[in-house]
Amino acid sequence: MTAAADDEAGRDVEHGPSALIFALVALACGHMLSTLLRTIPALSLDLMAADFHVQPQALGSLTSVYHFAFAASQIPVGAAMDRFGVRPVSLSLLAGTVVGAIASGFATGPESFAFGQLLLGIATSGMLMCPMTLAAKQLSAARFGLWSGAILSIGNIGMLLSSSPLAFVVDQYGWRAGFWIAAAGGLVVALAVVVLVPNQPAEHKDDSSPLSQMSEVLRLGFSRPLRGLIALALVSLATSLVLRGLWGGPWLMQVKGLSRVEAGNQLGAYTLAMIAGPLLMGMVDRKVGRRRELVAATHTVAATLVVLMALGAPHYAVAWLFGVTVMPPQYDLVLFVLIGLATSAQPLLFGMCRQLVDAQTAGKALAAVNLAFFLGTALMQSVTGAVAAFAGLPAVLLFMAAMLLVGVMIFLTYTSATS
């Protein structure tokens, strides 16, 4: 495509609202695919472990390879979008996602499964940034705020697909079928991107090396103004994704005795709360106008709810207080929904970040927060595997709650009351 044609494509999207909406939805479906893939182990970890002849806890730690690769790829992928544009980068990532899903589906042991997870982590790392970047280029600040929430909500539908529907597929066709379906989905999304997303010229805003950009992002992340946000970001998304994407299923099936489909139904309700939550928190934030206090309060509530879930295990405090051996699954269902709503204040950290830095460093500062979200998820997933092997699933929940409270305390220490 010529430069003139590229310019024309850009103008078509800019002046055609419906064309832009279709392009954003197509790219957001890539993010949906990403959330589906990262949460498949929640309902199939036991079957994978049996196939690979390893303990589920050890395989749970191994799935952190996905999140480490995802986090490490954030800055290079961002640089690639500046150099080459959204469309070619998106298509490259989707191709890698298809390959990674096929590799995971063909895995015969922990090593080959880890390789598939590595490919998927790299390939899906830019699935959120692609629609966000296109929206930032084409929309006003007000409309971008609306669409950023919509993109996140569309993406979280992937976790809805990996609840009851995935549980049914796994029960009927085995755990590998989840990856085959994801690979087919990647091909469909790639076709949609080819048809609907314009091939706009890249903007060479930063010609420095990816290593230089990574160093600048890390410098900003460790700077005092962002330190509190980074500390909370490291444990915030980690708590919700590790609970939803890894330990929620084993908790409901092993501790509460639910079937795979019943556990999927509960995780589906949790996901619905995660879809609705960001929009709800955005409305509360605009109405209340005290973002720092809202972020701290909701995360403290989330930590408390996770503790209450842990203490509902057999012979733990809440079960003892109610005079039962173990709290019923309905108890966990209510807690899952409330946790999903409470942790939905995470996107407000991006808004606080924009307030704390100047326009010239805003992009890298936001990248630092995004990097912290997914690096923290990788660390949490890795560490909780060891905790589960050593002390069991209730200890995993108590550990995540403790880390969340530590993050809140550091956040309050390093952020000012005027934030």
Short mmCIF file of C-alpha atoms in Angstrom, two decimals:
data_model
loop_
_atom_site.label_atom_id
_atom_site.label_comp_id
_atom_site.label_asym_id
_atom_site.label_seq_id
_atom_site.Cartn_x
_atom_site.Cartn_y
_atom_site.Cartn_z
CA MET A 1 0.00 0.00 0.00
CA THR A 2 1.35 3.43 -0.92
CA ALA A 3 1.84 6.29 1.52
CA ALA A 4 -1.08 8.14 -0.10
CA ALA A 5 -3.28 5.11 0.37
CA ASP A 6 -2.12 4.81 3.98
CA ASP A 7 -3.08 8.43 4.60
CA GLU A 8 -6.45 7.86 2.99
CA ALA A 9 -7.05 4.80 5.19
CA GLY A 10 -6.22 6.85 8.25
CA ARG A 11 -8.67 9.59 7.20
CA ASP A 12 -11.35 6.99 6.51
CA VAL A 13 -11.12 5.73 10.07
CA GLU A 14 -10.84 9.19 11.54
CA HIS A 15 -13.93 10.47 9.74
CA GLY A 16 -15.93 7.24 9.75
CA PRO A 17 -17.09 6.49 13.32
CA SER A 18 -18.59 3.13 12.40
CA ALA A 19 -15.36 2.04 10.66
CA LEU A 20 -13.35 3.01 13.75
CA ILE A 21 -15.74 1.12 16.03
CA PHE A 22 -15.43 -2.04 13.93
CA ALA A 23 -11.63 -1.70 13.91
CA LEU A 24 -11.47 -1.27 17.70
CA VAL A 25 -13.81 -4.21 18.30
CA ALA A 26 -11.72 -6.42 16.01
CA LEU A 27 -8.55 -5.53 17.90
CA ALA A 28 -10.30 -5.86 21.26
CA CYS A 29 -11.23 -9.42 20.27
CA GLY A 30 -7.50 -10.12 20.26
CA HIS A 31 -7.41 -8.98 23.90
CA MET A 32 -10.39 -11.29 24.54
CA LEU A 33 -8.37 -14.16 23.10
CA SER A 34 -5.49 -13.23 25.40
CA THR A 35 -7.63 -13.36 28.54
CA LEU A 36 -9.10 -16.69 27.43
CA LEU A 37 -5.67 -18.25 26.96
CA ARG A 38 -4.22 -17.02 30.23
CA THR A 39 -7.13 -18.48 32.23
CA ILE A 40 -7.46 -21.93 30.62
CA PRO A 41 -5.40 -23.61 33.42
CA ALA A 42 -7.99 -22.58 36.06
CA LEU A 43 -10.37 -25.33 34.92
CA SER A 44 -7.93 -27.87 33.47
CA LEU A 45 -4.86 -27.77 35.72
CA ASP A 46 -5.66 -31.17 37.30
CA LEU A 47 -6.02 -32.89 33.94
CA MET A 48 -2.86 -31.29 32.55
CA ALA A 49 -0.90 -32.35 35.63
CA ALA A 50 -2.17 -35.92 35.33
CA ASP A 51 -1.18 -36.05 31.65
CA PHE A 52 2.29 -34.65 32.40
CA HIS A 53 2.78 -36.80 35.54
CA VAL A 54 3.54 -33.80 37.76
CA GLN A 55 1.89 -32.27 40.79
CA PRO A 56 -0.75 -29.58 40.05
CA GLN A 57 1.11 -27.14 42.32
CA ALA A 58 4.31 -27.54 40.30
CA LEU A 59 2.45 -27.05 37.03
CA GLY A 60 0.71 -24.02 38.54
CA SER A 61 4.09 -22.41 39.15
CA LEU A 62 5.14 -23.30 35.60
CA THR A 63 2.23 -21.36 34.11
CA SER A 64 3.91 -18.18 35.41
CA VAL A 65 6.18 -18.49 32.34
CA TYR A 66 3.29 -16.98 30.38
CA HIS A 67 3.12 -13.88 32.58
CA PHE A 68 6.90 -13.38 32.75
CA ALA A 69 7.08 -13.50 28.94
CA PHE A 70 4.03 -11.23 28.70
CA ALA A 71 5.60 -8.63 31.01
CA ALA A 72 9.03 -8.76 29.38
CA SER A 73 7.52 -8.18 25.93
CA GLN A 74 5.53 -5.05 26.80
CA ILE A 75 8.18 -2.46 25.88
CA PRO A 76 9.51 -4.10 22.68
CA VAL A 77 5.97 -4.53 21.38
CA GLY A 78 5.16 -0.91 22.20
CA ALA A 79 8.27 0.20 20.32
CA ALA A 80 7.28 -1.98 17.34
CA MET A 81 3.89 -0.26 17.14
CA ASP A 82 5.58 3.14 16.99
CA ARG A 83 7.90 1.92 14.24
CA PHE A 84 5.58 -0.25 12.12
CA GLY A 85 1.99 0.65 13.05
CA VAL A 86 -0.85 -1.15 14.80
CA ARG A 87 -2.10 -3.39 11.98
CA PRO A 88 1.13 -5.23 11.07
CA VAL A 89 2.08 -5.68 14.73
CA SER A 90 -1.39 -7.00 15.56
CA LEU A 91 -1.27 -9.51 12.70
CA SER A 92 2.21 -10.68 13.72
CA LEU A 93 1.06 -11.17 17.32
CA LEU A 94 -2.04 -13.07 16.21
CA ALA A 95 0.10 -15.37 14.08
CA GLY A 96 2.30 -16.03 17.11
CA THR A 97 -0.78 -16.66 19.24
CA VAL A 98 -2.03 -19.33 16.84
CA VAL A 99 1.39 -21.02 16.87
CA GLY A 100 1.60 -20.80 20.67
CA ALA A 101 -1.90 -22.25 21.14
CA ILE A 102 -1.08 -25.15 18.82
CA ALA A 103 2.21 -25.76 20.63
CA SER A 104 0.42 -25.79 24.01
CA GLY A 105 -2.22 -28.15 22.67
CA PHE A 106 0.45 -30.57 21.44
CA ALA A 107 2.48 -30.40 24.69
CA THR A 108 3.54 -33.80 26.03
CA GLY A 109 5.24 -32.71 29.25
CA PRO A 110 6.12 -29.75 31.47
CA GLU A 111 8.96 -28.59 29.20
CA SER A 112 6.95 -28.49 25.97
CA PHE A 113 4.00 -26.91 27.80
CA ALA A 114 6.31 -24.22 29.19
CA PHE A 115 7.54 -23.54 25.64
CA GLY A 116 3.96 -23.10 24.46
CA GLN A 117 3.25 -20.76 27.38
CA LEU A 118 6.38 -18.76 26.52
CA LEU A 119 5.19 -18.30 22.93
CA LEU A 120 1.72 -17.31 24.09
CA GLY A 121 3.06 -14.82 26.62
CA ILE A 122 5.12 -13.06 23.96
CA ALA A 123 2.40 -13.19 21.29
CA THR A 124 -0.46 -11.92 23.46
CA SER A 125 1.59 -9.21 25.17
CA GLY A 126 0.37 -6.49 22.80
CA MET A 127 -3.27 -7.53 22.46
CA LEU A 128 -4.43 -4.80 24.84
CA MET A 129 -2.00 -2.16 23.59
CA CYS A 130 -3.12 -2.54 19.96
CA PRO A 131 -6.71 -1.30 20.40
CA MET A 132 -5.61 1.21 23.05
CA THR A 133 -3.02 2.69 20.68
CA LEU A 134 -5.48 2.97 17.79
CA ALA A 135 -8.06 4.59 20.09
CA ALA A 136 -5.50 7.05 21.48
CA LYS A 137 -4.56 8.14 17.94
CA GLN A 138 -8.12 8.57 16.69
CA LEU A 139 -10.26 9.68 19.64
CA SER A 140 -10.54 12.72 21.88
CA ALA A 141 -9.52 12.34 25.54
CA ALA A 142 -13.15 12.05 26.67
CA ARG A 143 -14.03 9.38 24.10
CA PHE A 144 -10.77 7.55 24.75
CA GLY A 145 -11.75 7.21 28.41
CA LEU A 146 -15.04 5.63 27.41
CA TRP A 147 -13.46 3.28 24.87
CA SER A 148 -10.60 2.21 27.15
CA GLY A 149 -13.21 0.86 29.56
CA ALA A 150 -15.11 -0.78 26.70
CA ILE A 151 -11.92 -2.44 25.41
CA LEU A 152 -11.19 -3.86 28.86
CA SER A 153 -14.75 -5.12 29.19
CA ILE A 154 -14.66 -6.80 25.75
CA GLY A 155 -11.33 -8.38 26.68
CA ASN A 156 -12.68 -9.78 29.94
CA ILE A 157 -15.33 -11.68 27.97
CA GLY A 158 -12.47 -14.09 27.24
CA MET A 159 -12.49 -15.07 30.90
CA LEU A 160 -16.24 -15.61 30.65
CA LEU A 161 -15.60 -18.05 27.79
CA SER A 162 -13.01 -19.85 29.93
CA SER A 163 -15.56 -20.50 32.70
CA SER A 164 -18.64 -22.70 32.08
CA PRO A 165 -18.19 -23.03 28.27
CA LEU A 166 -14.58 -24.13 28.69
CA ALA A 167 -15.53 -26.49 31.53
CA PHE A 168 -18.05 -28.19 29.23
CA VAL A 169 -15.48 -28.46 26.43
CA VAL A 170 -12.83 -29.89 28.78
CA ASP A 171 -15.27 -32.44 30.22
CA GLN A 172 -16.38 -33.54 26.75
CA TYR A 173 -13.19 -33.32 24.69
CA GLY A 174 -10.23 -32.92 27.06
CA TRP A 175 -8.04 -29.97 28.08
CA ARG A 176 -6.25 -29.77 24.73
CA ALA A 177 -9.50 -28.80 22.99
CA GLY A 178 -9.38 -25.42 24.75
CA PHE A 179 -6.14 -24.59 22.96
CA TRP A 180 -7.43 -25.87 19.59
CA ILE A 181 -10.45 -23.58 19.89
CA ALA A 182 -8.20 -20.66 20.84
CA ALA A 183 -6.01 -21.31 17.77
CA ALA A 184 -9.09 -21.27 15.54
CA GLY A 185 -10.24 -18.08 17.25
CA GLY A 186 -6.88 -16.48 16.50
CA LEU A 187 -7.34 -17.15 12.79
CA VAL A 188 -10.83 -15.61 12.85
CA VAL A 189 -9.60 -12.49 14.68
CA ALA A 190 -6.67 -12.15 12.26
CA LEU A 191 -9.10 -12.22 9.33
CA ALA A 192 -11.21 -9.53 11.04
CA VAL A 193 -8.11 -7.36 11.53
CA VAL A 194 -7.15 -7.75 7.85
CA VAL A 195 -10.62 -6.65 6.76
CA LEU A 196 -11.44 -3.96 9.34
CA VAL A 197 -8.21 -2.36 10.63
CA PRO A 198 -6.53 0.26 8.38
CA ASN A 199 -2.87 0.06 7.48
CA GLN A 200 -1.95 3.48 8.83
CA PRO A 201 1.58 4.90 8.61
CA ALA A 202 3.69 4.36 11.71
CA GLU A 203 4.67 7.28 13.88
CA HIS A 204 8.39 7.29 14.63
CA LYS A 205 8.10 9.06 17.95
CA ASP A 206 11.00 7.29 19.64
CA ASP A 207 13.90 5.85 17.66
CA SER A 208 15.89 4.82 20.74
CA SER A 209 16.62 1.14 21.26
CA PRO A 210 14.16 -1.07 23.13
CA LEU A 211 16.84 -1.50 25.84
CA SER A 212 17.05 2.28 26.28
CA GLN A 213 13.27 2.53 26.45
CA MET A 214 13.11 -0.26 29.02
CA SER A 215 15.70 1.51 31.16
CA GLU A 216 13.67 4.72 31.08
CA VAL A 217 10.49 2.87 32.01
CA LEU A 218 12.24 1.20 34.95
CA ARG A 219 13.68 4.55 36.08
CA LEU A 220 10.23 6.08 36.12
CA GLY A 221 8.79 3.08 37.90
CA PHE A 222 11.30 3.39 40.74
CA SER A 223 10.91 7.17 41.00
CA ARG A 224 9.27 8.45 44.16
CA PRO A 225 6.10 9.89 42.51
CA LEU A 226 5.20 6.50 41.00
CA ARG A 227 6.54 4.21 43.70
CA GLY A 228 3.23 3.83 45.51
CA LEU A 229 1.29 3.16 42.31
CA ILE A 230 3.84 0.58 41.18
CA ALA A 231 3.72 -1.20 44.55
CA LEU A 232 -0.06 -1.58 44.39
CA ALA A 233 0.00 -2.45 40.68
CA LEU A 234 2.38 -5.35 41.44
CA VAL A 235 -0.21 -7.08 43.64
CA SER A 236 -3.56 -5.70 42.40
CA LEU A 237 -4.06 -7.38 39.03
CA ALA A 238 -2.03 -10.34 40.30
CA THR A 239 -4.60 -11.10 42.99
CA SER A 240 -7.58 -11.07 40.63
CA LEU A 241 -5.89 -12.87 37.71
CA VAL A 242 -4.17 -15.55 39.79
CA LEU A 243 -7.40 -16.23 41.69
CA ARG A 244 -9.48 -16.24 38.51
CA GLY A 245 -6.95 -17.80 36.18
CA LEU A 246 -5.30 -20.45 38.35
CA TRP A 247 -6.44 -21.22 41.90
CA GLY A 248 -10.18 -20.43 41.74
CA GLY A 249 -10.96 -23.68 39.94
CA PRO A 250 -8.91 -25.96 42.23
CA TRP A 251 -10.36 -24.17 45.28
CA LEU A 252 -13.95 -24.82 44.20
CA MET A 253 -13.35 -28.37 42.99
CA GLN A 254 -10.92 -29.68 45.62
CA VAL A 255 -11.94 -27.74 48.74
CA LYS A 256 -15.65 -27.19 48.04
CA GLY A 257 -16.33 -30.37 46.07
CA LEU A 258 -17.92 -28.78 42.99
CA SER A 259 -17.88 -30.39 39.56
CA ARG A 260 -15.88 -28.76 36.79
CA VAL A 261 -18.98 -27.18 35.22
CA GLU A 262 -20.28 -25.98 38.61
CA ALA A 263 -16.91 -24.39 39.31
CA GLY A 264 -17.02 -22.83 35.85
CA ASN A 265 -20.41 -21.31 36.64
CA GLN A 266 -19.02 -19.62 39.75
CA LEU A 267 -15.95 -18.36 37.93
CA GLY A 268 -18.30 -17.08 35.22
CA ALA A 269 -20.13 -14.98 37.81
CA TYR A 270 -16.75 -13.70 39.04
CA THR A 271 -15.88 -12.74 35.47
CA LEU A 272 -19.19 -10.90 34.97
CA ALA A 273 -18.30 -8.81 38.00
CA MET A 274 -14.87 -8.11 36.46
CA ILE A 275 -16.57 -7.01 33.22
CA ALA A 276 -19.07 -4.69 34.89
CA GLY A 277 -16.71 -3.49 37.62
CA PRO A 278 -14.47 -1.09 35.64
CA LEU A 279 -17.48 0.80 34.28
CA LEU A 280 -19.03 0.95 37.77
CA MET A 281 -15.79 2.15 39.37
CA GLY A 282 -15.42 4.80 36.67
CA MET A 283 -18.85 6.19 37.54
CA VAL A 284 -18.10 6.12 41.28
CA ASP A 285 -14.74 7.84 40.67
CA ARG A 286 -16.38 10.65 38.70
CA LYS A 287 -19.09 11.10 41.33
CA VAL A 288 -16.89 10.88 44.45
CA GLY A 289 -13.77 12.61 43.11
CA ARG A 290 -11.43 11.07 45.70
CA ARG A 291 -9.49 8.62 43.58
CA ARG A 292 -6.69 7.84 46.07
CA GLU A 293 -9.11 6.98 48.86
CA LEU A 294 -11.31 4.95 46.49
CA VAL A 295 -8.38 2.89 45.23
CA ALA A 296 -7.07 2.21 48.75
CA ALA A 297 -10.50 1.39 50.18
CA THR A 298 -11.55 -0.99 47.42
CA HIS A 299 -8.27 -2.91 47.54
CA THR A 300 -8.48 -3.17 51.34
CA VAL A 301 -12.02 -4.53 51.00
CA ALA A 302 -10.79 -7.00 48.35
CA ALA A 303 -8.05 -8.26 50.70
CA THR A 304 -10.60 -8.70 53.49
CA LEU A 305 -12.91 -10.67 51.19
CA VAL A 306 -10.09 -12.99 50.13
CA VAL A 307 -9.29 -13.62 53.82
CA LEU A 308 -12.96 -14.45 54.48
CA MET A 309 -12.90 -16.91 51.59
CA ALA A 310 -9.81 -18.64 52.99
CA LEU A 311 -11.33 -18.86 56.47
CA GLY A 312 -14.38 -20.63 55.05
CA ALA A 313 -12.25 -23.72 54.33
CA PRO A 314 -12.85 -26.92 56.36
CA HIS A 315 -12.23 -26.35 60.07
CA TYR A 316 -11.12 -22.73 59.60
CA ALA A 317 -12.46 -19.80 61.64
CA VAL A 318 -15.51 -18.73 59.60
CA ALA A 319 -16.73 -22.31 59.19
CA TRP A 320 -16.24 -22.85 62.93
CA LEU A 321 -18.17 -19.67 63.80
CA PHE A 322 -21.14 -20.84 61.71
CA GLY A 323 -20.97 -24.31 63.25
CA VAL A 324 -20.30 -26.14 59.98
CA THR A 325 -17.42 -28.22 58.70
CA VAL A 326 -16.96 -26.03 55.63
CA MET A 327 -18.78 -22.98 54.28
CA PRO A 328 -21.11 -23.84 51.37
CA PRO A 329 -20.20 -22.94 47.78
CA GLN A 330 -22.83 -20.18 47.75
CA TYR A 331 -20.64 -18.35 50.28
CA ASP A 332 -17.75 -18.40 47.82
CA LEU A 333 -20.01 -17.29 44.97
CA VAL A 334 -20.95 -14.09 46.83
CA LEU A 335 -17.32 -13.46 47.74
CA PHE A 336 -16.11 -14.02 44.16
CA VAL A 337 -18.59 -11.44 42.83
CA LEU A 338 -17.64 -8.90 45.52
CA ILE A 339 -13.91 -9.47 44.92
CA GLY A 340 -14.44 -8.98 41.19
CA LEU A 341 -16.14 -5.64 41.82
CA ALA A 342 -13.63 -4.45 44.44
CA THR A 343 -10.53 -5.19 42.36
CA SER A 344 -12.04 -3.36 39.36
CA ALA A 345 -10.56 -0.11 40.67
CA GLN A 346 -7.25 -1.18 39.06
CA PRO A 347 -7.68 1.03 35.93
CA LEU A 348 -7.83 4.10 38.19
CA LEU A 349 -4.10 3.62 38.77
CA PHE A 350 -3.57 4.62 35.13
CA GLY A 351 -5.55 7.82 35.74
CA MET A 352 -3.48 8.62 38.84
CA CYS A 353 -0.32 7.96 36.86
CA ARG A 354 -1.32 10.52 34.22
CA GLN A 355 -1.87 13.08 36.98
CA LEU A 356 1.58 12.53 38.49
CA VAL A 357 3.79 12.93 35.40
CA ASP A 358 4.13 15.45 32.60
CA ALA A 359 2.90 14.84 29.06
CA GLN A 360 6.39 14.05 27.71
CA THR A 361 6.86 11.06 30.02
CA ALA A 362 3.22 9.95 30.32
CA GLY A 363 3.57 7.10 27.82
CA LYS A 364 6.57 5.54 29.53
CA ALA A 365 5.02 6.08 32.97
CA LEU A 366 1.87 4.25 31.87
CA ALA A 367 4.07 1.49 30.45
CA ALA A 368 5.75 1.21 33.88
CA VAL A 369 2.37 0.68 35.55
CA ASN A 370 1.30 -1.82 32.88
CA LEU A 371 4.60 -3.66 33.26
CA ALA A 372 4.08 -3.81 37.04
CA PHE A 373 0.61 -5.28 36.59
CA PHE A 374 1.84 -8.24 34.59
CA LEU A 375 5.23 -8.72 36.23
CA GLY A 376 3.40 -8.87 39.57
CA THR A 377 1.02 -11.45 38.14
CA ALA A 378 3.94 -13.61 37.03
CA LEU A 379 5.61 -13.35 40.43
CA MET A 380 2.39 -14.04 42.31
CA GLN A 381 1.60 -17.07 40.17
CA SER A 382 5.08 -18.47 40.64
CA VAL A 383 5.23 -17.92 44.40
CA THR A 384 1.72 -19.18 45.11
CA GLY A 385 2.56 -22.48 43.46
CA ALA A 386 5.22 -23.01 46.13
CA VAL A 387 2.84 -21.83 48.86
CA ALA A 388 0.17 -24.30 47.67
CA ALA A 389 2.66 -27.18 47.67
CA PHE A 390 3.92 -26.29 51.15
CA ALA A 391 0.77 -25.20 53.00
CA GLY A 392 -2.34 -25.80 50.87
CA LEU A 393 -4.92 -23.65 49.11
CA PRO A 394 -6.23 -21.68 52.13
CA ALA A 395 -2.66 -20.49 52.68
CA VAL A 396 -2.51 -19.34 49.05
CA LEU A 397 -5.53 -17.09 49.59
CA LEU A 398 -4.16 -15.72 52.88
CA PHE A 399 -0.81 -15.01 51.21
CA MET A 400 -2.46 -13.08 48.35
CA ALA A 401 -4.55 -11.07 50.82
CA ALA A 402 -1.45 -10.20 52.84
CA MET A 403 0.42 -9.04 49.74
CA LEU A 404 -2.57 -6.91 48.73
CA LEU A 405 -2.62 -5.21 52.14
CA VAL A 406 1.14 -4.55 51.96
CA GLY A 407 0.60 -2.97 48.53
CA VAL A 408 -2.14 -0.72 49.91
CA MET A 409 0.09 0.44 52.78
CA ILE A 410 2.97 1.31 50.45
CA PHE A 411 0.52 3.03 48.10
CA LEU A 412 -0.81 5.24 50.90
CA THR A 413 2.70 5.98 52.12
CA TYR A 414 4.03 7.23 48.79
CA THR A 415 0.94 8.96 47.40
CA SER A 416 -0.23 12.32 48.66
CA ALA A 417 -3.69 13.00 50.00
CA THR A 418 -4.29 15.39 47.07
CA SER A 419 -3.80 12.70 44.39
#
